[in-house]
Amino acid sequence: MADIIVPELAESITEGTIAQWLKQPGDTVEKGEFIVELETDKVNVEVISEEAGVVQELLAAEGDTVQVGQVIARVGAGEGSAAAPKEEAPAKTEEKAPEQKEEPAKEAVKEEVKHEESGDRTIASPAARKLAREKGINLSEISPVDPMGRVRVQDVAAHGQKPAAAPQAQTAAKEDDGRTTREKMTRRRQTIASRLLEVKQNTAMLTTFNEIDMTNVMALRSRKKDQFFEQNDVRLGFMSFFTKAVVAALKKYPYVNSQIDGDYIVKNNFYDIGIAVSTEGGLVVPIVRDADRKNFAEIEANIGELAAKARDNKLTLGDMSGGSFTITNGGVFGSLMSTPILNGTQVGILGMHTIQKRPIAVGDNVEIRPMMYIALSYDHRVIDGKDSVGFLKTVKELLENPEDLLLNS
């Protein structure tokens, strides 16, 4: 008998929630095969079975909070339900039986390869892919319950019977009396809520604002975007400009790139910039490492990769830990102005907003210019008004003169 134990997840994570059992009692499991998915504060983790055998019992239910080191299931010797199809395959009672069982599996593999080659990336757990191949089911035809679109074993097993299974899945998570709907927070949403509240309660957070005339950076981007794409195979967006401007401003005002550790201020001599990304499960902040050493193309490519991983729920703990400063862009949702909340132990966060044409004074004339409000929320225990205003003014000046950024990159 082998125990399935909640593994060490990360230094700061001591517990998780059972998001989904990928195996049920009586199911056969191979050594190294995923048996359960855990939802932690930051990412989802699939736990493998260290032994081959049959699932004997589950010691925690979906939705339960479990601790690192806790035994949550047991695997023992025997023959499980998943082994049955393998025993039937050699049977020769009819000449056509093997062909009928073998061809769908082959076709499924061909379809999967075809879709991967054409860029259709169906997100599925390894166990789900295996079951789909055995059943001859095309993964792209399955409608998953997971809001992130990931196909699970249960989705494959219920394929074709989905309408009957859906109400039961919804009942477990929601209570709807017709007038109101009570929906339990996911573990990630609970963590986001508690950490934001903790930041508000434990920091002296203030926000200062400025605005940027985006005329020059938009014109430069328009002139260079085609050449940039041809040379780098990545599109030139605004985030690389803002990231480079932030790094330059952090070098000029190092206290903005710091954190508090007891009675000490720890100034970071590295520039790992967090880029906030909105997902169905909540806001996540993957990190662009060593942004000061990367050019525009490398930053754009890095941001694109991290955003894709966030959307596909594939971010790891390493992708999101250790940032020194954060940029969040509410402008993608149309936000004109906001006060972003600090991220963890960092003492500064820059908020970008939507670009809006407004009449502004240019010399003695009034012109219509594309303007963006920017906001710096900061911990006043570390940063005074002089540094906060100076930091934001530096970002503004660099973006209004973007050639300076390109020359210094």
CSV table of C-alpha atoms in Angstrom, one decimal, residues 5-386:
chain,number,residue,atom,x,y,z
A,5,ILE,CA,0.9,12.7,0.2
A,6,VAL,CA,0.6,16.5,-0.4
A,7,PRO,CA,4.1,17.4,-1.6
A,8,GLU,CA,6.3,20.4,-0.7
A,9,LEU,CA,4.8,23.1,-2.8
A,10,ALA,CA,7.0,26.2,-2.1
A,11,GLU,CA,8.7,27.8,0.8
A,12,SER,CA,5.7,30.1,1.6
A,13,ILE,CA,2.9,27.6,0.8
A,14,THR,CA,1.9,25.1,3.5
A,15,GLU,CA,-1.6,24.1,2.3
A,16,GLY,CA,-3.8,23.7,-0.8
A,17,THR,CA,-7.3,22.8,-1.8
A,18,ILE,CA,-8.3,19.6,-3.6
A,19,ALA,CA,-9.4,21.1,-7.0
A,20,GLN,CA,-10.2,17.8,-8.7
A,21,TRP,CA,-9.6,14.1,-8.3
A,22,LEU,CA,-8.3,12.7,-11.6
A,23,LYS,CA,-8.7,9.1,-10.3
A,24,GLN,CA,-11.5,7.5,-8.3
A,25,PRO,CA,-11.4,4.4,-6.0
A,26,GLY,CA,-11.1,1.3,-8.2
A,27,ASP,CA,-9.3,3.1,-11.0
A,28,THR,CA,-5.9,1.8,-12.2
A,29,VAL,CA,-3.0,4.2,-11.9
A,30,GLU,CA,0.4,4.0,-13.4
A,31,LYS,CA,3.6,5.0,-11.6
A,32,GLY,CA,4.1,8.7,-12.4
A,33,GLU,CA,0.6,9.3,-13.5
A,34,PHE,CA,-1.4,12.3,-12.2
A,35,ILE,CA,-3.9,11.4,-9.6
A,36,VAL,CA,-5.1,14.7,-8.1
A,37,GLU,CA,-5.0,18.4,-8.9
A,38,LEU,CA,-4.3,20.8,-6.0
A,39,GLU,CA,-5.1,24.5,-6.1
A,40,THR,CA,-2.7,26.7,-4.2
A,41,ASP,CA,-2.5,30.4,-3.5
A,42,LYS,CA,-0.7,31.0,-6.8
A,43,VAL,CA,-0.8,28.0,-9.1
A,44,ASN,CA,-2.5,24.7,-9.7
A,45,VAL,CA,-0.3,21.6,-9.1
A,46,GLU,CA,-1.0,18.0,-10.3
A,47,VAL,CA,0.3,15.3,-7.9
A,48,ILE,CA,1.5,12.0,-9.2
A,49,SER,CA,1.3,8.5,-7.8
A,50,GLU,CA,4.7,7.1,-6.9
A,51,GLU,CA,3.5,3.5,-7.3
A,52,ALA,CA,1.5,1.6,-9.9
A,53,GLY,CA,-1.7,-0.1,-8.7
A,54,VAL,CA,-5.3,0.6,-7.9
A,55,VAL,CA,-6.7,3.6,-6.0
A,56,GLN,CA,-8.0,2.1,-2.8
A,57,GLU,CA,-9.5,5.1,-1.0
A,58,LEU,CA,-9.6,8.9,-1.2
A,59,LEU,CA,-9.1,10.6,2.2
A,60,ALA,CA,-10.1,14.1,1.2
A,61,ALA,CA,-12.9,15.4,-0.9
A,62,GLU,CA,-12.8,18.0,-3.7
A,63,GLY,CA,-12.9,21.4,-2.0
A,64,ASP,CA,-11.2,20.3,1.1
A,65,THR,CA,-8.1,22.2,2.4
A,66,VAL,CA,-5.1,19.9,2.9
A,67,GLN,CA,-1.7,20.4,4.5
A,68,VAL,CA,1.7,19.7,3.1
A,69,GLY,CA,2.7,16.2,4.2
A,70,GLN,CA,-0.9,15.1,4.7
A,71,VAL,CA,-2.0,11.7,3.3
A,72,ILE,CA,-4.9,12.2,0.9
A,73,ALA,CA,-5.2,8.9,-0.8
A,74,ARG,CA,-3.9,5.3,-0.9
A,75,VAL,CA,-2.9,3.1,-3.8
A,76,GLY,CA,-2.6,-0.6,-3.5
A,77,ALA,CA,-2.2,-3.8,-5.5
A,78,GLY,CA,-5.0,-5.2,-7.6
A,79,GLU,CA,-6.9,-4.8,-10.9
A,80,GLY,CA,-8.9,-1.7,-11.5
A,81,SER,CA,-11.6,-0.5,-13.8
A,82,ALA,CA,-9.2,1.2,-16.2
A,83,ALA,CA,-7.5,-2.1,-16.8
A,84,ALA,CA,-10.5,-3.7,-18.4
A,85,PRO,CA,-10.1,-2.4,-22.0
A,86,LYS,CA,-6.5,-3.7,-22.1
A,87,GLU,CA,-7.7,-7.2,-21.3
A,88,GLU,CA,-10.4,-7.1,-24.0
A,89,ALA,CA,-8.1,-6.0,-26.8
A,90,PRO,CA,-6.5,-9.5,-27.4
A,91,ALA,CA,-9.9,-11.2,-27.7
A,92,LYS,CA,-10.6,-12.8,-31.1
A,93,THR,CA,-14.2,-13.8,-30.9
A,94,GLU,CA,-14.8,-11.6,-34.0
A,95,GLU,CA,-12.2,-10.8,-36.7
A,96,LYS,CA,-13.2,-7.2,-36.8
A,97,ALA,CA,-13.1,-6.5,-33.1
A,98,PRO,CA,-9.4,-5.6,-32.8
A,99,GLU,CA,-9.7,-3.3,-35.9
A,100,GLN,CA,-12.7,-1.5,-34.4
A,101,LYS,CA,-10.9,-0.8,-31.2
A,102,GLU,CA,-7.6,0.0,-32.7
A,103,GLU,CA,-8.6,2.4,-35.5
A,104,PRO,CA,-10.3,5.1,-33.3
A,105,ALA,CA,-7.2,5.3,-31.1
A,106,LYS,CA,-5.0,5.7,-34.1
A,107,GLU,CA,-7.3,8.3,-35.6
A,108,ALA,CA,-7.3,10.2,-32.3
A,109,VAL,CA,-3.5,10.3,-32.2
A,110,LYS,CA,-3.5,11.5,-35.8
A,111,GLU,CA,-6.1,14.2,-35.0
A,112,GLU,CA,-4.1,15.3,-32.0
A,113,VAL,CA,-0.9,15.7,-34.0
A,114,LYS,CA,-2.8,17.4,-36.7
A,115,HIS,CA,-4.3,20.0,-34.3
A,116,GLU,CA,-0.9,20.6,-32.6
A,117,GLU,CA,0.7,21.2,-36.0
A,118,SER,CA,-2.0,23.6,-37.0
A,119,GLY,CA,-1.7,25.6,-33.8
A,120,ASP,CA,-4.8,24.3,-32.1
A,121,ARG,CA,-3.6,23.9,-28.5
A,122,THR,CA,-6.2,22.0,-26.6
A,123,ILE,CA,-5.2,22.1,-22.9
A,124,ALA,CA,-5.6,18.8,-21.2
A,125,SER,CA,-4.1,16.8,-18.4
A,126,PRO,CA,-1.9,13.8,-19.4
A,127,ALA,CA,-4.5,11.5,-17.9
A,128,ALA,CA,-7.3,13.1,-20.0
A,129,ARG,CA,-5.2,12.7,-23.1
A,130,LYS,CA,-4.6,9.1,-22.4
A,131,LEU,CA,-8.2,8.3,-21.8
A,132,ALA,CA,-9.2,10.3,-24.9
A,133,ARG,CA,-6.8,8.1,-27.0
A,134,GLU,CA,-8.2,4.9,-25.5
A,135,LYS,CA,-11.8,6.0,-26.3
A,136,GLY,CA,-10.9,7.4,-29.7
A,137,ILE,CA,-12.2,10.9,-28.8
A,138,ASN,CA,-10.9,14.1,-30.3
A,139,LEU,CA,-10.0,16.5,-27.5
A,140,SER,CA,-11.2,19.5,-29.4
A,141,GLU,CA,-14.7,18.2,-29.5
A,142,ILE,CA,-15.0,18.1,-25.6
A,143,SER,CA,-16.6,21.0,-23.7
A,144,PRO,CA,-14.7,21.2,-20.4
A,145,VAL,CA,-16.2,22.3,-17.1
A,146,ASP,CA,-13.0,24.1,-16.1
A,147,PRO,CA,-13.5,27.8,-16.8
A,148,MET,CA,-9.9,28.0,-18.0
A,149,GLY,CA,-10.8,25.5,-20.7
A,150,ARG,CA,-8.6,22.7,-19.6
A,151,VAL,CA,-9.9,19.2,-20.3
A,152,ARG,CA,-9.9,16.8,-17.4
A,153,VAL,CA,-10.5,13.0,-17.1
A,154,GLN,CA,-14.0,13.6,-16.0
A,155,ASP,CA,-14.8,15.7,-19.1
A,156,VAL,CA,-13.5,12.9,-21.3
A,157,ALA,CA,-15.5,10.2,-19.4
A,158,ALA,CA,-18.7,12.3,-19.5
A,159,HIS,CA,-18.3,13.2,-23.2
A,160,GLY,CA,-21.7,12.6,-24.8
A,161,GLN,CA,-23.5,12.6,-21.4
A,162,LYS,CA,-22.6,16.2,-20.5
A,163,PRO,CA,-26.1,17.6,-20.1
A,164,ALA,CA,-27.0,15.2,-17.4
A,165,ALA,CA,-23.7,15.7,-15.5
A,166,ALA,CA,-23.6,19.5,-15.6
A,167,PRO,CA,-26.3,20.4,-13.0
A,168,GLN,CA,-24.5,18.2,-10.4
A,169,ALA,CA,-21.2,20.0,-11.0
A,170,GLN,CA,-22.9,23.4,-10.6
A,171,THR,CA,-24.8,22.5,-7.5
A,172,ALA,CA,-21.6,21.7,-5.7
A,173,ALA,CA,-20.2,25.2,-6.3
A,174,LYS,CA,-23.3,27.4,-6.3
A,175,GLU,CA,-26.6,27.8,-4.6
A,176,ASP,CA,-29.2,29.6,-6.7
A,177,ASP,CA,-32.6,30.4,-5.2
A,178,GLY,CA,-33.8,32.4,-8.2
A,179,ARG,CA,-33.1,35.8,-6.6
A,180,THR,CA,-29.5,35.4,-5.5
A,181,THR,CA,-26.6,33.1,-6.4
A,182,ARG,CA,-24.1,32.1,-3.7
A,183,GLU,CA,-20.8,31.0,-5.2
A,184,LYS,CA,-17.9,29.9,-3.0
A,185,MET,CA,-14.7,31.7,-3.7
A,186,THR,CA,-11.9,29.7,-5.2
A,187,ARG,CA,-8.8,29.4,-3.1
A,188,ARG,CA,-7.0,31.8,-5.3
A,189,ARG,CA,-9.7,34.4,-5.0
A,190,GLN,CA,-9.7,34.0,-1.2
A,191,THR,CA,-5.9,34.5,-1.2
A,192,ILE,CA,-6.1,37.6,-3.4
A,193,ALA,CA,-8.8,39.1,-1.1
A,194,SER,CA,-6.8,38.4,2.1
A,195,ARG,CA,-3.5,39.7,0.7
A,196,LEU,CA,-5.0,42.9,-0.7
A,197,LEU,CA,-6.6,43.5,2.7
A,198,GLU,CA,-3.3,42.8,4.4
A,199,VAL,CA,-1.5,45.3,2.2
A,200,LYS,CA,-4.2,48.0,2.9
A,201,GLN,CA,-3.9,47.4,6.6
A,202,ASN,CA,-0.1,47.0,7.0
A,203,THR,CA,1.3,49.7,4.7
A,204,ALA,CA,1.1,53.5,4.6
A,205,MET,CA,-0.1,53.4,0.9
A,206,LEU,CA,-0.5,56.6,-1.0
A,207,THR,CA,-1.0,57.3,-4.7
A,208,THR,CA,0.4,60.1,-6.9
A,209,PHE,CA,-0.7,60.8,-10.5
A,210,ASN,CA,0.6,62.3,-13.7
A,211,GLU,CA,-0.3,62.2,-17.3
A,212,ILE,CA,1.6,61.3,-20.5
A,213,ASP,CA,1.3,62.7,-23.9
A,214,MET,CA,1.5,59.5,-26.0
A,215,THR,CA,1.9,61.3,-29.3
A,216,ASN,CA,5.6,60.5,-29.8
A,217,VAL,CA,5.6,57.0,-28.6
A,218,MET,CA,2.5,56.1,-30.7
A,219,ALA,CA,4.2,57.7,-33.8
A,220,LEU,CA,7.4,55.9,-33.2
A,221,ARG,CA,5.6,52.6,-32.7
A,222,SER,CA,3.6,53.2,-35.9
A,223,ARG,CA,6.8,53.8,-37.9
A,224,LYS,CA,8.8,50.9,-36.5
A,225,LYS,CA,6.2,48.2,-35.8
A,226,ASP,CA,6.4,46.4,-39.2
A,227,GLN,CA,10.2,46.4,-39.3
A,228,PHE,CA,10.3,45.4,-35.7
A,229,PHE,CA,8.0,42.4,-36.4
A,230,GLU,CA,10.0,41.3,-39.4
A,231,GLN,CA,13.3,41.4,-37.5
A,232,ASN,CA,12.1,39.9,-34.2
A,233,ASP,CA,9.0,37.9,-35.0
A,234,VAL,CA,7.2,39.6,-32.1
A,235,ARG,CA,4.9,42.6,-32.1
A,236,LEU,CA,6.0,46.0,-30.7
A,237,GLY,CA,3.5,47.0,-28.0
A,238,PHE,CA,3.5,49.7,-25.3
A,239,MET,CA,4.5,47.4,-22.5
A,240,SER,CA,8.1,47.3,-23.5
A,241,PHE,CA,8.3,51.1,-23.6
A,242,PHE,CA,6.8,51.3,-20.1
A,243,THR,CA,9.0,48.5,-18.7
A,244,LYS,CA,12.2,50.2,-20.0
A,245,ALA,CA,11.0,53.6,-18.7
A,246,VAL,CA,10.3,52.0,-15.3
A,247,VAL,CA,13.7,50.4,-15.1
A,248,ALA,CA,15.4,53.7,-15.9
A,249,ALA,CA,13.3,55.4,-13.2
A,250,LEU,CA,14.1,52.7,-10.6
A,251,LYS,CA,17.8,53.2,-11.2
A,252,LYS,CA,17.4,56.9,-10.6
A,253,TYR,CA,15.1,56.4,-7.5
A,254,PRO,CA,16.4,53.1,-5.9
A,255,TYR,CA,14.1,53.3,-2.9
A,256,VAL,CA,11.2,52.6,-5.2
A,257,ASN,CA,12.8,49.3,-6.0
A,258,SER,CA,13.0,48.1,-2.4
A,259,GLN,CA,11.1,46.4,0.4
A,260,ILE,CA,10.9,46.5,4.2
A,261,ASP,CA,12.4,43.7,6.3
A,262,GLY,CA,11.7,44.4,9.9
A,263,ASP,CA,13.7,47.5,10.8
A,264,TYR,CA,15.7,47.4,7.6
A,265,ILE,CA,15.0,48.8,4.1
A,266,VAL,CA,16.3,46.3,1.5
A,267,LYS,CA,17.2,48.0,-1.8
A,268,ASN,CA,17.1,45.6,-4.7
A,269,ASN,CA,20.0,45.8,-7.2
A,270,PHE,CA,18.1,43.7,-9.7
A,271,TYR,CA,15.1,44.7,-11.9
A,272,ASP,CA,12.5,41.8,-12.0
A,273,ILE,CA,9.4,43.6,-13.1
A,274,GLY,CA,6.0,42.0,-12.5
A,275,ILE,CA,3.4,42.4,-15.2
A,276,ALA,CA,-0.2,42.0,-13.9
A,277,VAL,CA,-2.3,39.7,-16.1
A,278,SER,CA,-6.0,39.2,-15.7
A,279,THR,CA,-7.3,35.6,-16.0
A,280,GLU,CA,-10.6,33.8,-15.4
A,281,GLY,CA,-9.3,32.7,-12.0
A,282,GLY,CA,-8.2,36.2,-10.9
A,283,LEU,CA,-5.2,38.6,-11.3
A,284,VAL,CA,-1.8,37.0,-11.5
A,285,VAL,CA,1.6,38.7,-11.7
A,286,PRO,CA,4.3,36.8,-13.6
A,287,ILE,CA,7.8,38.3,-13.6
A,288,VAL,CA,10.0,39.6,-16.4
A,289,ARG,CA,13.4,38.7,-15.0
A,290,ASP,CA,16.4,41.1,-15.4
A,291,ALA,CA,14.4,43.6,-17.5
A,292,ASP,CA,17.4,46.0,-17.4
A,293,ARG,CA,19.4,43.5,-19.5
A,294,LYS,CA,16.8,42.8,-22.1
A,295,ASN,CA,16.0,44.8,-25.2
A,296,PHE,CA,12.6,45.7,-26.5
A,297,ALA,CA,12.1,42.5,-28.5
A,298,GLU,CA,13.1,40.2,-25.6
A,299,ILE,CA,10.8,42.0,-23.2
A,300,GLU,CA,7.8,41.8,-25.6
A,301,ALA,CA,8.5,38.1,-26.2
A,302,ASN,CA,8.8,37.4,-22.5
A,303,ILE,CA,5.6,39.2,-21.7
A,304,GLY,CA,3.8,37.3,-24.5
A,305,GLU,CA,5.0,34.0,-23.2
A,306,LEU,CA,4.0,34.7,-19.7
A,307,ALA,CA,0.6,36.0,-20.7
A,308,ALA,CA,-0.1,32.8,-22.7
A,309,LYS,CA,1.0,30.7,-19.8
A,310,ALA,CA,-1.3,32.7,-17.5
A,311,ARG,CA,-4.3,32.2,-19.8
A,312,ASP,CA,-3.6,28.5,-20.1
A,313,ASN,CA,-3.2,28.1,-16.4
A,314,LYS,CA,0.4,26.9,-16.8
A,315,LEU,CA,2.3,29.5,-14.7
A,316,THR,CA,4.7,28.0,-12.2
A,317,LEU,CA,5.6,29.4,-8.7
A,318,GLY,CA,8.9,30.4,-10.2
A,319,ASP,CA,7.2,32.5,-12.8
A,320,MET,CA,5.6,34.7,-10.1
A,321,SER,CA,8.0,34.9,-7.2
A,322,GLY,CA,10.6,37.4,-6.3
A,323,GLY,CA,9.5,40.5,-8.3
A,324,SER,CA,10.9,43.9,-7.2
A,325,PHE,CA,8.3,46.2,-8.8
A,326,THR,CA,4.9,45.8,-10.6
A,327,ILE,CA,3.2,47.3,-13.6
A,328,THR,CA,-0.6,46.9,-14.0
A,329,ASN,CA,-2.6,48.1,-17.0
A,330,GLY,CA,-6.2,48.9,-16.3
A,331,GLY,CA,-6.4,50.6,-19.7
A,332,VAL,CA,-7.1,47.3,-21.5
A,333,PHE,CA,-10.5,47.4,-19.8
A,334,GLY,CA,-11.1,51.0,-20.4
A,335,SER,CA,-10.1,52.4,-17.0
A,336,LEU,CA,-9.4,56.1,-17.1
A,337,MET,CA,-7.9,56.5,-13.6
A,338,SER,CA,-7.4,54.2,-10.6
A,339,THR,CA,-5.3,53.7,-7.5
A,340,PRO,CA,-3.5,50.3,-7.8
A,341,ILE,CA,-2.8,48.3,-4.6
A,342,LEU,CA,0.8,47.3,-3.8
A,343,ASN,CA,1.9,43.8,-4.7
A,344,GLY,CA,3.0,41.8,-1.6
A,345,THR,CA,6.1,43.3,0.0
A,346,GLN,CA,7.0,45.6,-2.8
A,347,VAL,CA,6.8,49.3,-2.1
A,348,GLY,CA,5.7,50.6,-5.5
A,349,ILE,CA,3.3,49.7,-8.4
A,350,LEU,CA,2.7,51.7,-11.6
A,351,GLY,CA,-0.8,51.8,-13.0
A,352,MET,CA,-1.3,52.4,-16.7
A,353,HIS,CA,-4.7,53.5,-18.0
A,354,THR,CA,-6.6,53.9,-21.3
A,355,ILE,CA,-5.3,56.4,-23.9
A,356,GLN,CA,-7.9,59.1,-24.5
A,357,LYS,CA,-7.8,62.1,-26.8
A,358,ARG,CA,-8.1,65.3,-24.8
A,359,PRO,CA,-7.6,69.0,-25.4
A,360,ILE,CA,-4.3,70.1,-23.7
A,361,ALA,CA,-2.2,73.3,-23.8
A,362,VAL,CA,0.8,73.0,-26.1
A,363,GLY,CA,2.6,76.3,-25.7
A,364,ASP,CA,0.0,79.0,-26.1
A,365,ASN,CA,-2.2,76.8,-28.2
A,366,VAL,CA,-4.8,74.1,-27.4
A,367,GLU,CA,-4.4,70.8,-29.2
A,368,ILE,CA,-6.1,67.4,-29.2
A,369,ARG,CA,-3.5,64.9,-28.0
A,370,PRO,CA,-3.7,61.1,-27.0
A,371,MET,CA,-3.2,61.3,-23.3
A,372,MET,CA,-2.8,58.6,-20.6
A,373,TYR,CA,-3.1,59.0,-16.8
A,374,ILE,CA,-0.5,57.1,-14.9
A,375,ALA,CA,-0.5,56.4,-11.2
A,376,LEU,CA,2.2,55.3,-8.7
A,377,SER,CA,1.0,53.7,-5.5
A,378,TYR,CA,3.8,53.6,-2.9
A,379,ASP,CA,4.5,52.8,0.7
A,380,HIS,CA,5.1,56.1,2.4
A,381,ARG,CA,7.1,54.4,5.1
A,382,VAL,CA,9.9,54.0,2.6
A,383,ILE,CA,9.2,56.5,-0.2
A,384,ASP,CA,8.7,60.2,0.4
A,385,GLY,CA,6.9,62.6,-1.9
A,386,LYS,CA,10.1,63.8,-3.6
